[in-house]
Short mmCIF file of C-alpha atoms in Angstrom, two decimals:
data_model
loop_
_atom_site.label_atom_id
_atom_site.label_comp_id
_atom_site.label_asym_id
_atom_site.label_seq_id
_atom_site.Cartn_x
_atom_site.Cartn_y
_atom_site.Cartn_z
CA GLN A 1175 -12.50 3.07 9.42
CA PRO A 1176 -12.02 6.24 6.96
CA VAL A 1177 -12.61 5.80 3.24
CA LEU A 1178 -11.05 7.82 0.87
CA THR A 1179 -12.01 9.28 -2.32
CA GLN A 1180 -10.51 9.45 -5.51
CA SER A 1181 -11.52 10.61 -9.30
CA SER A 1182 -11.38 7.26 -11.08
CA SER A 1183 -9.68 8.71 -14.39
CA ALA A 1184 -7.38 12.75 -15.02
CA SER A 1185 -5.56 13.41 -17.60
CA ALA A 1186 -2.90 15.90 -18.97
CA SER A 1187 -0.55 16.92 -21.64
CA LEU A 1188 2.98 16.15 -21.94
CA GLY A 1189 4.86 18.51 -20.31
CA SER A 1190 2.11 20.16 -18.37
CA SER A 1191 1.31 19.41 -14.79
CA VAL A 1192 -1.84 17.45 -13.16
CA LYS A 1193 -3.29 17.86 -9.30
CA LEU A 1194 -4.38 14.31 -7.88
CA THR A 1195 -7.33 14.37 -5.04
CA CYS A 1196 -7.47 11.74 -2.33
CA THR A 1197 -10.58 13.23 -0.18
CA LEU A 1198 -10.35 11.70 3.21
CA SER A 1199 -14.74 10.91 5.09
CA SER A 1200 -16.24 13.00 7.86
CA GLY A 1201 -14.66 12.66 10.52
CA HIS A 1202 -11.00 11.92 10.18
CA SER A 1203 -9.39 15.24 7.91
CA SER A 1204 -5.80 15.50 10.07
CA TYR A 1205 -4.73 12.41 8.67
CA ILE A 1206 -1.41 10.91 7.09
CA ILE A 1207 -2.33 9.54 4.19
CA ALA A 1208 0.33 7.77 1.58
CA TRP A 1209 0.50 8.31 -2.17
CA HIS A 1210 1.24 5.43 -4.24
CA GLN A 1211 2.31 5.79 -8.45
CA GLN A 1212 1.21 1.78 -9.99
CA GLN A 1213 2.53 2.20 -14.17
CA PRO A 1214 1.62 -0.67 -16.17
CA GLY A 1215 1.65 -4.20 -15.42
CA LYS A 1216 3.39 -3.27 -12.09
CA ALA A 1217 3.79 -3.00 -8.77
CA PRO A 1218 2.67 0.62 -6.77
CA ARG A 1219 5.76 2.30 -5.59
CA TYR A 1220 5.86 4.42 -2.68
CA LEU A 1221 6.22 8.39 -3.47
CA MET A 1222 5.45 10.33 -0.33
CA LYS A 1223 3.62 10.58 3.30
CA LEU A 1224 1.55 13.90 3.05
CA GLU A 1225 -0.24 15.40 6.09
CA GLY A 1226 -2.31 17.85 7.18
CA SER A 1227 -0.73 20.81 7.30
CA GLY A 1228 0.76 20.12 3.46
CA SER A 1229 4.20 18.37 4.53
CA TYR A 1230 5.63 15.44 2.46
CA ASN A 1231 8.20 12.84 2.44
CA LYS A 1232 9.13 11.96 -0.85
CA GLY A 1233 10.08 8.40 -0.84
CA SER A 1234 14.41 7.40 -2.39
CA GLY A 1235 14.83 7.93 -5.64
CA VAL A 1236 11.56 10.50 -6.57
CA PRO A 1237 11.89 13.09 -8.63
CA ASP A 1238 11.02 16.85 -8.11
CA ARG A 1239 8.74 16.91 -10.71
CA PHE A 1240 6.60 15.02 -7.78
CA SER A 1241 5.39 17.40 -4.42
CA GLY A 1242 2.17 16.97 -2.21
CA SER A 1243 -0.07 19.73 -0.92
CA SER A 1244 -3.44 18.95 2.02
CA SER A 1245 -6.52 20.92 1.99
CA GLY A 1246 -8.84 20.33 4.64
CA ALA A 1247 -10.15 16.67 4.02
CA ASP A 1248 -8.16 16.30 0.94
CA ARG A 1249 -4.59 15.28 -0.01
CA TYR A 1250 -3.20 16.32 -3.35
CA LEU A 1251 -0.75 14.92 -5.76
CA THR A 1252 0.83 17.03 -7.83
CA ILE A 1253 3.00 15.86 -11.20
CA SER A 1254 4.22 18.83 -12.81
CA ASN A 1255 6.74 18.67 -16.78
CA LEU A 1256 4.47 15.25 -17.69
CA GLN A 1257 6.48 12.80 -18.98
CA SER A 1258 4.93 9.91 -21.32
CA GLU A 1259 6.19 6.75 -18.22
CA ASP A 1260 3.67 9.08 -15.63
CA GLU A 1261 1.34 7.53 -17.06
CA ALA A 1262 -0.14 5.08 -14.75
CA ASP A 1263 -2.78 4.00 -11.71
CA TYR A 1264 -2.45 6.01 -8.66
CA TYR A 1265 -3.29 4.77 -4.85
CA CYS A 1266 -3.59 6.65 -1.66
CA GLU A 1267 -3.58 5.00 1.52
CA THR A 1268 -4.14 5.49 5.17
CA TRP A 1269 -4.23 3.08 8.26
CA ASP A 1270 -7.15 3.73 11.61
CA SER A 1271 -8.34 1.37 13.80
CA ASN A 1272 -5.85 -2.16 12.80
CA THR A 1273 -6.63 -1.81 9.27
CA GLN A 1274 -4.96 -0.31 5.47
CA VAL A 1275 -7.37 1.43 2.88
CA PHE A 1276 -6.49 1.93 0.24
CA GLY A 1277 -8.71 4.23 -2.62
CA GLY A 1278 -9.92 3.29 -5.11
CA GLY A 1279 -7.32 4.20 -7.71
CA THR A 1280 -7.26 7.62 -9.73
CA LYS A 1281 -6.04 5.67 -13.91
CA LEU A 1282 -3.48 9.40 -15.66
CA THR A 1283 -3.61 9.55 -18.78
CA VAL A 1284 -0.33 11.22 -19.89
CA LEU A 1285 -1.76 13.02 -23.95
CA GLN B 75 17.69 -1.28 -0.16
CA VAL B 76 15.69 -3.58 1.18
CA GLN B 77 14.29 -5.61 -1.72
CA LEU B 78 10.69 -8.20 -1.36
CA GLN B 79 10.18 -11.31 -2.90
CA GLU B 80 7.06 -13.18 -3.07
CA SER B 81 7.54 -16.88 -3.71
CA GLY B 82 4.65 -19.68 -4.41
CA PRO B 83 1.93 -21.38 -6.12
CA GLY B 84 0.95 -19.40 -9.44
CA LEU B 85 -2.18 -22.32 -10.28
CA VAL B 86 -4.93 -23.29 -6.68
CA LYS B 87 -7.68 -25.58 -6.93
CA PRO B 88 -11.14 -24.50 -5.60
CA SER B 89 -11.33 -25.20 -1.95
CA GLN B 90 -7.30 -25.51 -1.41
CA THR B 91 -5.39 -23.43 1.08
CA LEU B 92 -3.18 -20.64 -1.20
CA SER B 93 0.38 -20.26 0.16
CA LEU B 94 2.99 -17.42 -0.61
CA THR B 95 6.52 -16.98 1.45
CA CYS B 96 8.21 -13.13 0.69
CA THR B 97 11.76 -13.49 1.33
CA VAL B 98 13.30 -10.07 2.70
CA SER B 99 16.39 -9.24 1.29
CA GLY B 100 18.98 -6.51 1.50
CA GLY B 101 17.88 -5.81 5.32
CA SER B 102 16.85 -8.19 8.76
CA ILE B 103 13.48 -7.86 8.96
CA SER B 104 13.56 -8.16 13.06
CA SER B 105 14.97 -4.60 12.34
CA GLY B 106 13.11 -0.52 12.83
CA SER B 107 9.95 -0.74 13.76
CA TYR B 108 8.06 -1.95 10.65
CA TYR B 109 5.20 -4.44 10.31
CA TRP B 110 5.57 -6.90 7.02
CA SER B 111 2.15 -6.58 4.64
CA TRP B 112 0.04 -8.81 2.21
CA ILE B 113 -1.91 -6.93 -0.86
CA ARG B 114 -4.20 -8.12 -2.95
CA GLN B 115 -5.62 -7.10 -6.51
CA PRO B 116 -7.16 -9.38 -9.06
CA ALA B 117 -6.76 -7.97 -12.84
CA GLY B 118 -7.93 -4.61 -13.86
CA LYS B 119 -9.49 -4.44 -9.45
CA GLY B 120 -7.74 -1.51 -6.62
CA LEU B 121 -5.45 -3.04 -4.08
CA GLU B 122 -7.41 -5.14 -1.35
CA TRP B 123 -5.56 -4.47 1.95
CA ILE B 124 -4.60 -8.99 3.65
CA GLY B 125 -3.84 -8.22 6.91
CA ARG B 126 0.09 -7.40 8.44
CA ILE B 127 2.97 -9.56 11.27
CA TYR B 128 5.09 -7.86 13.56
CA THR B 129 8.37 -9.93 13.90
CA SER B 130 6.52 -9.88 17.63
CA GLY B 131 4.46 -12.03 15.73
CA SER B 132 1.35 -9.53 16.53
CA THR B 133 -0.86 -9.36 13.61
CA ASN B 134 -3.91 -7.42 12.13
CA TYR B 135 -6.19 -8.77 9.82
CA ASN B 136 -8.59 -7.19 6.81
CA PRO B 137 -11.72 -8.34 8.91
CA SER B 138 -13.72 -9.72 5.70
CA LEU B 139 -11.41 -11.55 5.31
CA LYS B 140 -10.02 -12.39 8.57
CA SER B 141 -11.75 -15.91 9.66
CA ARG B 142 -9.58 -17.34 5.98
CA VAL B 143 -6.33 -15.74 6.26
CA THR B 144 -2.86 -16.72 8.93
CA ILE B 145 0.48 -14.82 8.80
CA SER B 146 3.28 -15.72 10.00
CA VAL B 147 6.77 -15.19 9.96
CA ASP B 148 10.58 -16.59 10.18
CA THR B 149 12.88 -14.60 11.75
CA SER B 150 15.83 -17.12 10.57
CA LYS B 151 14.99 -17.36 7.39
CA ASN B 152 13.96 -13.74 6.72
CA GLN B 153 10.32 -14.13 5.64
CA PHE B 154 7.15 -14.60 6.26
CA SER B 155 4.39 -15.76 4.38
CA LEU B 156 0.39 -15.94 4.28
CA LYS B 157 -1.96 -18.86 3.80
CA LEU B 158 -5.63 -18.39 2.24
CA SER B 159 -8.42 -21.22 3.23
CA SER B 160 -11.09 -22.69 1.42
CA VAL B 161 -10.25 -20.47 -2.33
CA THR B 162 -12.98 -19.32 -4.32
CA ALA B 163 -12.23 -17.76 -8.08
CA ALA B 164 -12.80 -14.74 -6.00
CA ASP B 165 -9.86 -14.61 -4.90
CA THR B 166 -7.51 -14.80 -7.95
CA ALA B 167 -5.36 -11.92 -8.16
CA VAL B 168 -1.88 -10.52 -8.00
CA TYR B 169 -0.68 -10.64 -4.63
CA TYR B 170 2.11 -8.05 -3.06
CA CYS B 171 3.84 -8.66 0.17
CA ALA B 172 4.94 -4.92 1.14
CA ARG B 173 6.93 -3.29 3.98
CA ALA B 174 4.49 -0.80 6.26
CA ALA B 175 6.52 1.89 7.83
CA GLU B 176 5.88 3.74 11.34
CA GLY B 177 5.23 7.30 11.46
CA TYR B 178 4.11 9.55 14.58
CA CYS B 179 1.30 12.48 13.64
CA SER B 180 2.08 14.95 17.16
CA SER B 181 -0.53 17.19 18.99
CA THR B 182 1.05 20.04 16.64
CA SER B 183 -0.13 18.25 13.35
CA CYS B 184 -3.32 15.91 14.19
CA ARG B 185 -6.78 16.22 16.77
CA ILE B 186 -5.34 13.10 18.60
CA PRO B 187 -1.37 12.08 18.67
CA TYR B 188 -1.31 9.11 16.42
CA TYR B 189 1.05 6.10 15.26
CA TYR B 190 0.54 5.86 11.75
CA TYR B 191 1.26 3.41 9.12
CA TYR B 192 2.96 3.55 5.07
CA MET B 193 3.71 1.18 2.16
CA ASP B 194 6.54 1.83 2.14
CA VAL B 195 8.86 -1.38 0.56
CA TRP B 196 6.24 -2.74 -2.39
CA GLY B 197 6.97 -6.31 -3.80
CA LYS B 198 7.30 -7.31 -7.28
CA GLY B 199 3.38 -9.74 -6.85
CA THR B 200 2.98 -12.44 -7.73
CA THR B 201 0.51 -14.06 -9.70
CA VAL B 202 -2.11 -16.22 -8.18
CA THR B 203 -5.03 -17.92 -9.93
CA VAL B 204 -7.29 -20.43 -8.62
CA SER B 205 -9.73 -22.55 -10.71
CA SER B 206 -10.10 -26.50 -10.88
#
């Protein structure tokens, strides 16, 4: 079963860009993941699914500022032109052996 | 578009059974290749997958909860439900229902082709507290 590792926190300034990382455990580097955003006090929201090739498909209504990329076992979520509403927890997710797995989440602070 | 709404008691006594229902609106629970899932989140913590069901009745559960979880579906009501038995304070959390969409990773992208699943629609969540 894969393990998804995320940094616990990240910060960036309003209007800048930030790149969040989700790392797949050994033996699972080709897995597809999904990114979710959870704003304070709200339910998670699906952002995109991301392949090992770097190809991604975003959910309906997700702003163009959100993009994905990959390198080896690392899956990235890049947010450009950071807005205050981007301050949230971000979770990655994958699937294997009849089990859904979530990363521990990254808390993004917009300065 | 499809929307999900959780419902059920907000307070459950220790050792009793937690029961929640998720109502699907804006589409049929039986259409498409979707699994219907439950996820929970204790206050200040991350997301924990509980399990899922297909409209055929096929289920998969988190191994750590499997002995206490039952997920069922009622296609006539466009609903699916969660039962978690023998609850303790550790089961206090926000419970979310979600739709899991299916994708296929071909041999051109993945070493071994496989079907995968990811949550693409979430309910708003309902808080369940276990306390006497």
